[in-house]
Amino acid sequence: MIRNLSVFQREPLRLAAVTGLLSAMLLFTAKPIRAANPGQEQVSRDFHQTVTLGTGQSVRVDHKFGSVSLHGESGRDVKISATIRAQASSHEEAESFAQKIKIEVQQTSEGVRIKTIYPEEEKKWFHSSKNSSWSVSYDIGMPSDAPITVRNSFGSVDLAGIHGAADVENGYGTLTARDAGAGRWNNAFGSIELTGAAGNVSVSDNNGSVQVSDVKGTLEVRNRFGSVTTRSIQGAVTITGGNGAVALTDAASANITTSFGSVEARNIRGDLSVRDNNGNVEISNIGGAADITNSFGNVAFTDVHGRVNCTTNNGRVKGSLVTGGSVTIRDSFGNIELDTISGTLDAETSNGRITVRDARGGVTLKSSFGAIEASNVPKGIRAITGNGGITLTDIGGDTFAKTSFGSVSAERINGNLTAVAATFRSRHRSHPSACAFPRAWATTSRQGLLSAGFPPNCRSLQRAVSGATR
């Protein structure tokens, strides 16, 4: 990366003069090149050094103002190459500063340390030369099984084919890794892209997107102000996000917490937990249980093989094909629509409509200001609403329906039916509109009056209704 310290919005060209603390081959070639800015002079230098890394030792890079590229190789050599560039108002000024920059290569009992050292007068040079800029870019080959530590800022970091443990921190630049081992990857004000890791992975980012795939272990991701996209994770996944969408595909299990962003999770082999605010949640093909908490966003789930617990506010809930357990829904200010539920169902909403089709377990539905419609429920149903109608069709068990200000319509009820409305008024007195009777059809009028095909044991209510509706 190139960083301009005087403007702070352009990328500089930061130059390094180089020293090695080990005996090694150093090659400097000063090369005048065309400057990025008109009227500027730019020079570049190349640096090469090779050292041997002992078994069990690690490599560490401490750098700023430039890119770092590392790749794994066979053998035990650490091959260090650097390109140093500087730009100033004159060739002499750029060359003078370049000579004061050093690259230190140290070998200790722990391994090899590569460090870029800038001169003390760096800030003074920055202030005195308006258009001065400099950069150092590294290309390092190292043993593929060695651990690697990188500390960089104002430049990109790229790793490939290094299977040792990685500890990488970067800022103000992209971080990319391919064919890696277990590792910790941190970045700020730049994206992270990790493809292929042979162990457990921890990723943290601020103000940048995160993409992770093909991890042969667990994955933990933390991000702020950026999206998170993950797929093909062999172990458990934990994602904590904010102000960005989260997408997860193919994982052993998952725990997702975010705000101000949508969540999409698919093909989770075990349990899934989602906590979201101000975003839609969509999940599918969940092998275990699903626990969902959301607000100010819709929730959709399908093909869940365990129980489902869903709590949301100010959003619609739509679910289907829950084959392995019970379903519990709590909503406010949103409709609920459910289809093909194999276990027991308990759904409640305020200010919303509830629609249920093909629920094979016992069903309990409740709404405050919305209609209820249910069909094909073999084991019976309990439906209660205020200020809404109730429509029940093909109910195989006992049925209870209650509404305060709405109609009740029930057809093909293969069990006892209890229908409760407000009150039914005749010309002379009020009658409670409650009656329990087997295998009957019942409906209320728009005025809240109940009419029905009554059996003989409900003659009193039939007479009251007839008198009130004449």
XYZ file of C-alpha atoms in Angstrom:
470
model
C 0.000 0.000 0.000
C 1.168 3.544 -0.685
C 0.562 6.185 1.936
C 0.940 9.986 1.631
C 1.525 11.360 5.104
C 1.397 14.989 4.036
C -2.030 14.709 2.455
C -3.114 11.606 4.429
C -5.619 10.645 1.774
C -3.136 9.539 -0.882
C -1.260 6.303 -0.617
C 2.318 6.828 0.485
C 5.416 5.584 -1.167
C 7.567 4.898 1.881
C 11.171 4.134 1.264
C 13.459 1.918 3.224
C 17.173 1.760 3.369
C 18.002 -1.695 4.579
C 20.364 -3.310 7.048
C 20.692 -6.938 8.075
C 21.873 -7.982 11.500
C 22.841 -11.372 10.079
C 25.396 -12.096 7.436
C 23.354 -12.382 4.286
C 23.272 -11.271 0.706
C 22.040 -7.687 0.337
C 21.364 -6.136 -3.046
C 20.673 -2.404 -3.393
C 20.036 -0.829 -6.748
C 18.873 2.755 -6.792
C 16.583 3.230 -9.765
C 15.061 6.584 -10.777
C 11.471 6.048 -11.897
C 8.608 8.244 -12.940
C 6.977 9.896 -9.913
C 3.301 9.434 -9.213
C 2.843 13.191 -8.864
C 3.993 15.649 -11.554
C 7.061 17.610 -10.558
C 8.167 14.919 -8.107
C 11.199 12.647 -8.137
C 10.866 8.971 -7.213
C 13.478 6.302 -6.597
C 13.241 2.612 -5.746
C 15.533 0.034 -4.167
C 15.438 -3.744 -4.013
C 16.414 -5.794 -0.985
C 17.120 -9.544 -0.835
C 18.186 -11.661 2.096
C 17.973 -15.378 2.885
C 18.246 -16.988 6.330
C 17.599 -20.489 7.615
C 14.793 -21.235 10.060
C 15.279 -23.982 12.596
C 12.724 -26.702 13.274
C 10.009 -25.447 15.632
C 10.967 -21.802 15.120
C 8.644 -19.067 13.889
C 8.686 -15.987 11.649
C 7.588 -12.532 12.769
C 7.113 -9.411 10.621
C 6.713 -5.916 12.124
C 5.915 -3.342 9.472
C 3.908 -0.288 8.492
C 3.293 1.729 5.358
C 3.381 -1.017 2.769
C 2.171 -4.442 1.774
C 3.313 -7.783 3.168
C 3.042 -10.939 1.047
C 4.038 -14.315 2.496
C 3.898 -17.768 0.906
C 4.829 -21.224 2.109
C 7.656 -23.190 0.485
C 9.427 -26.479 1.011
C 12.751 -26.416 2.823
C 13.862 -24.348 5.827
C 14.885 -21.075 4.177
C 13.239 -17.713 4.787
C 13.647 -15.723 1.579
C 13.075 -12.021 2.105
C 12.570 -9.613 -0.763
C 11.542 -5.986 -0.425
C 10.859 -3.150 -2.829
C 11.445 0.303 -1.403
C 10.062 3.402 -3.066
C 10.330 7.063 -2.139
C 9.032 10.265 -3.692
C 9.984 13.865 -2.931
C 10.420 17.223 -4.589
C 13.999 16.313 -5.522
C 15.946 13.140 -6.149
C 18.469 14.061 -3.477
C 15.814 14.581 -0.839
C 14.147 11.228 -1.534
C 17.497 9.432 -1.656
C 18.602 11.035 1.598
C 15.563 9.834 3.455
C 15.767 6.375 1.888
C 19.257 5.851 3.196
C 18.062 6.353 6.765
C 15.378 3.624 6.645
C 16.456 0.175 7.796
C 15.143 -3.359 7.486
C 16.369 -5.464 10.367
C 16.513 -9.231 10.040
C 17.230 -10.833 13.397
C 17.591 -14.500 14.205
C 17.053 -15.656 17.771
C 16.263 -18.892 19.528
C 12.577 -18.256 18.768
C 13.086 -17.748 15.046
C 13.427 -14.941 12.503
C 12.179 -11.409 13.061
C 11.844 -8.945 10.186
C 11.280 -5.312 11.141
C 11.049 -2.042 9.241
C 12.656 0.869 11.097
C 12.030 4.461 10.040
C 14.363 7.306 11.089
C 13.629 9.622 13.983
C 13.293 12.593 11.666
C 10.414 10.906 9.847
C 7.906 13.402 11.232
C 10.201 16.333 10.541
C 10.641 15.183 6.938
C 6.927 14.806 6.632
C 6.341 18.398 7.739
C 9.114 19.897 5.643
C 8.255 18.150 2.373
C 4.670 18.690 1.349
C 4.463 15.941 -1.261
C 6.869 13.414 0.210
C 5.781 9.798 0.421
C 7.368 6.376 0.843
C 6.549 2.678 1.025
C 8.164 -0.704 1.632
C 6.580 -3.819 0.100
C 7.609 -7.296 1.235
C 7.527 -10.642 -0.576
C 8.612 -13.410 1.784
C 8.923 -17.139 1.160
C 9.101 -19.291 4.292
C 8.716 -22.920 5.440
C 5.076 -23.895 5.018
C 4.835 -25.531 8.453
C 6.283 -22.623 10.453
C 4.176 -20.375 12.700
C 3.820 -16.795 11.468
C 3.153 -13.514 13.295
C 2.458 -10.275 11.411
C 1.905 -6.755 12.678
C 1.195 -4.289 9.895
C -0.637 -1.035 9.302
C -1.384 1.143 6.288
C -0.904 -1.719 3.854
C -2.335 -5.027 2.738
C -1.349 -8.462 4.063
C -1.521 -11.593 1.897
C -0.675 -15.145 3.039
C -0.794 -18.366 1.026
C 0.201 -21.941 1.745
C 1.402 -21.373 5.326
C 0.008 -24.146 7.521
C 1.611 -23.184 10.813
C -0.329 -21.240 13.433
C -0.945 -17.655 12.322
C -1.330 -14.497 14.404
C -1.992 -11.554 12.096
C -2.998 -7.992 12.930
C -3.459 -5.371 10.239
C -4.945 -1.926 9.884
C -5.966 0.297 6.998
C -5.588 -2.374 4.336
C -6.976 -5.689 3.149
C -6.092 -9.003 4.790
C -6.200 -12.102 2.576
C -5.235 -15.683 3.424
C -5.445 -18.914 1.430
C -4.589 -22.488 2.377
C -3.717 -21.595 5.975
C -3.626 -23.367 9.307
C -5.229 -22.479 12.595
C -5.006 -18.780 13.279
C -6.115 -15.452 14.665
C -6.830 -12.791 12.054
C -7.526 -9.167 13.037
C -8.063 -6.127 10.848
C -9.395 -2.595 11.087
C -10.606 -0.348 8.282
C -10.119 -3.111 5.747
C -11.674 -6.369 4.632
C -10.695 -9.907 5.635
C -10.892 -12.826 3.213
C -9.860 -16.290 4.408
C -10.171 -19.341 2.149
C -9.096 -22.686 3.540
C -7.859 -23.211 7.113
C -6.762 -26.507 8.611
C -7.681 -25.667 12.213
C -9.674 -23.424 14.508
C -9.988 -19.809 13.344
C -10.692 -16.502 15.093
C -11.469 -13.433 12.973
C -12.012 -9.868 14.162
C -12.618 -6.794 12.021
C -13.797 -3.208 12.327
C -15.159 -1.243 9.407
C -14.646 -3.917 6.781
C -16.312 -6.971 5.300
C -15.385 -10.523 6.379
C -15.457 -13.604 4.118
C -14.433 -17.007 5.475
C -14.783 -20.419 3.814
C -13.516 -24.005 4.042
C -12.452 -24.154 7.693
C -11.561 -27.570 9.131
C -12.299 -26.492 12.687
C -14.349 -24.021 14.690
C -14.855 -20.416 13.626
C -15.346 -17.286 15.720
C -16.044 -13.984 13.952
C -16.437 -10.506 15.406
C -17.150 -7.553 13.157
C -18.440 -4.003 13.377
C -19.685 -1.926 10.480
C -19.262 -4.650 7.887
C -20.895 -7.742 6.448
C -19.960 -11.312 7.414
C -20.143 -14.153 4.860
C -19.086 -17.662 5.877
C -19.493 -21.115 4.353
C -18.256 -24.690 4.663
C -17.250 -24.665 8.322
C -16.555 -28.106 9.755
C -16.947 -27.074 13.399
C -19.188 -24.789 15.429
C -19.551 -21.137 14.367
C -19.946 -18.078 16.594
C -20.622 -14.763 14.865
C -20.986 -11.393 16.595
C -21.712 -8.592 14.173
C -23.117 -5.116 13.979
C -24.280 -2.848 11.203
C -23.868 -5.458 8.493
C -25.545 -8.500 6.975
C -24.579 -11.996 8.167
C -24.711 -15.035 5.857
C -23.734 -18.558 6.929
C -23.898 -21.744 4.846
C -22.806 -25.241 5.877
C -21.693 -25.465 9.501
C -21.845 -27.951 12.377
C -23.803 -25.528 14.583
C -24.070 -21.767 14.906
C -24.635 -18.920 17.350
C -25.254 -15.584 15.617
C -25.709 -12.190 17.287
C -26.002 -8.973 15.288
C -27.840 -5.670 14.964
C -28.815 -3.422 12.079
C -28.319 -6.212 9.564
C -30.050 -9.248 8.119
C -29.185 -12.849 9.009
C -29.290 -15.774 6.572
C -28.316 -19.276 7.742
C -28.562 -22.457 5.664
C -27.492 -26.069 5.970
C -26.667 -26.120 9.689
C -26.127 -29.700 10.840
C -26.848 -29.023 14.524
C -28.516 -26.327 16.607
C -28.840 -22.692 15.551
C -29.279 -19.609 17.730
C -29.934 -16.159 16.233
C -30.196 -12.805 18.028
C -30.880 -9.845 15.762
C -32.228 -6.308 15.866
C -33.428 -4.224 12.958
C -32.950 -6.885 10.306
C -34.701 -9.808 8.624
C -33.829 -13.384 9.645
C -34.048 -16.273 7.174
C -32.992 -19.825 8.034
C -33.378 -23.168 6.248
C -32.262 -26.788 6.465
C -31.447 -26.827 10.173
C -30.552 -30.263 11.539
C -31.219 -29.404 15.193
C -33.185 -26.840 17.168
C -33.603 -23.198 16.140
C -33.860 -20.347 18.658
C -34.606 -16.959 17.107
C -34.962 -13.562 18.774
C -35.558 -10.519 16.603
C -37.099 -7.066 16.534
C -38.037 -4.714 13.712
C -37.534 -7.403 11.109
C -39.274 -10.384 9.522
C -38.456 -14.001 10.377
C -38.669 -16.925 7.933
C -37.733 -20.528 8.669
C -38.116 -23.779 6.733
C -36.935 -27.377 6.920
C -36.058 -27.425 10.615
C -35.551 -30.885 12.133
C -35.693 -29.822 15.791
C -37.854 -27.537 17.887
C -38.334 -23.873 16.993
C -38.573 -21.021 19.498
C -39.140 -17.630 17.904
C -39.659 -14.279 19.641
C -39.942 -11.129 17.557
C -41.417 -7.642 17.576
C -42.702 -5.532 14.733
C -42.137 -8.168 12.096
C -43.829 -10.994 10.196
C -43.121 -14.658 10.995
C -43.367 -17.258 8.233
C -42.417 -20.884 8.833
C -42.819 -24.262 7.166
C -41.669 -27.863 7.298
C -40.749 -28.257 10.951
C -40.450 -32.032 11.270
C -38.698 -32.789 14.519
C -40.175 -30.868 17.421
C -42.500 -28.254 18.812
C -42.919 -24.700 17.535
C -43.385 -21.700 19.831
C -43.945 -18.226 18.360
C -44.307 -14.925 20.208
C -44.835 -11.837 18.065
C -46.236 -8.354 18.297
C -47.335 -6.094 15.475
C -46.861 -8.796 12.857
C -48.654 -11.619 11.061
C -47.814 -15.290 11.621
C -48.044 -17.822 8.780
C -47.140 -21.480 9.411
C -47.341 -24.587 7.256
C -46.479 -28.278 7.808
C -45.682 -28.455 11.519
C -45.239 -31.984 12.869
C -45.095 -31.230 16.603
C -47.143 -29.118 18.963
C -47.696 -25.504 17.999
C -48.131 -22.499 20.303
C -48.344 -19.161 18.437
C -49.318 -15.769 19.796
C -49.287 -12.284 18.302
C -50.640 -8.845 19.015
C -52.020 -6.781 16.194
C -51.527 -9.477 13.600
C -53.206 -12.292 11.695
C -52.423 -15.980 12.296
C -52.683 -18.555 9.489
C -51.897 -22.228 10.061
C -52.068 -25.138 7.604
C -51.250 -28.783 8.228
C -50.232 -28.797 11.899
C -50.003 -32.393 13.124
C -49.712 -31.791 16.864
C -51.892 -29.928 19.314
C -52.373 -26.289 18.327
C -52.849 -23.170 20.454
C -53.325 -19.835 18.674
C -53.896 -16.416 20.207
C -54.179 -12.915 18.775
C -55.332 -9.601 20.192
C -56.237 -7.626 17.085
C -56.180 -10.065 14.206
C -58.018 -12.909 12.524
C -57.154 -16.586 12.999
C -57.401 -19.172 10.221
C -56.432 -22.824 10.612
C -56.947 -25.938 8.499
C -55.978 -29.599 8.509
C -55.233 -29.958 12.221
C -55.723 -33.643 13.181
C -55.350 -33.305 16.971
C -57.564 -30.371 17.800
C -57.085 -26.676 18.320
C -57.587 -23.815 20.753
C -58.020 -20.436 19.034
C -58.620 -17.165 20.864
C -58.731 -13.659 19.436
C -60.165 -10.266 20.197
C -61.384 -7.997 17.423
C -60.957 -10.619 14.722
C -62.710 -13.530 13.062
C -61.860 -17.220 13.441
C -62.057 -19.707 10.558
C -61.422 -23.400 11.280
C -61.539 -26.184 8.685
C -60.819 -29.934 8.892
C -60.060 -30.164 12.593
C -59.602 -33.740 13.804
C -59.933 -33.247 17.550
C -61.636 -31.125 20.156
C -61.935 -27.479 19.198
C -62.230 -24.310 21.243
C -62.824 -20.970 19.506
C -63.320 -17.635 21.228
C -63.586 -14.134 19.827
C -64.802 -10.868 21.284
C -65.586 -8.837 18.160
C -65.628 -11.128 15.166
C -67.111 -14.155 13.471
C -66.439 -17.832 14.123
C -66.709 -20.264 11.233
C -65.941 -23.949 11.732
C -66.356 -26.727 9.165
C -65.716 -30.453 9.331
C -64.878 -30.632 13.013
C -64.251 -34.248 14.042
C -64.440 -33.671 17.798
C -66.161 -31.551 20.420
C -66.580 -27.896 19.523
C -66.775 -25.057 22.028
C -67.467 -21.624 20.544
C -67.439 -18.480 22.682
C -68.425 -15.006 21.557
C -69.267 -11.893 23.604
C -72.964 -12.088 24.488
C -76.149 -12.723 22.536
C -79.027 -10.452 23.198
C -82.691 -11.332 22.697
C -85.514 -8.902 22.975
C -85.795 -9.412 26.729
C -82.449 -10.678 28.094
C -78.837 -11.477 27.375
C -77.523 -14.972 26.929
C -73.889 -16.057 27.183
C -72.798 -17.196 23.755
C -71.051 -20.405 24.857
C -72.003 -23.913 23.908
C -70.124 -27.233 23.842
C -71.390 -29.876 21.435
C -69.923 -32.719 19.323
C -69.486 -32.718 15.555
C -71.214 -29.407 14.878
C -70.857 -26.404 12.632
C -70.998 -22.910 14.069
C -70.582 -19.322 12.934
C -71.196 -15.833 14.290
C -72.835 -12.998 12.492
C -71.168 -9.627 12.071
C -73.036 -8.422 15.168
C -71.389 -11.105 17.272
C -74.435 -13.429 17.263
C -73.959 -17.192 17.037
C -75.918 -19.369 14.633
C -75.315 -23.110 14.464
C -76.576 -26.528 13.614
C -77.357 -27.344 17.261
C -77.855 -30.842 18.677
C -80.765 -31.362 21.116
C -78.686 -30.602 24.206
C -78.213 -26.970 23.066
C -81.871 -26.049 22.548
C -81.703 -23.173 25.038
C -78.906 -21.437 23.173
C -80.618 -22.157 19.845
C -83.785 -20.440 21.102
C -81.800 -17.456 22.386
C -79.997 -17.059 19.108
C -83.187 -17.409 17.109
C -84.885 -14.771 19.211
C -81.926 -12.388 18.902
C -81.579 -12.771 15.139
C -85.239 -12.435 14.152
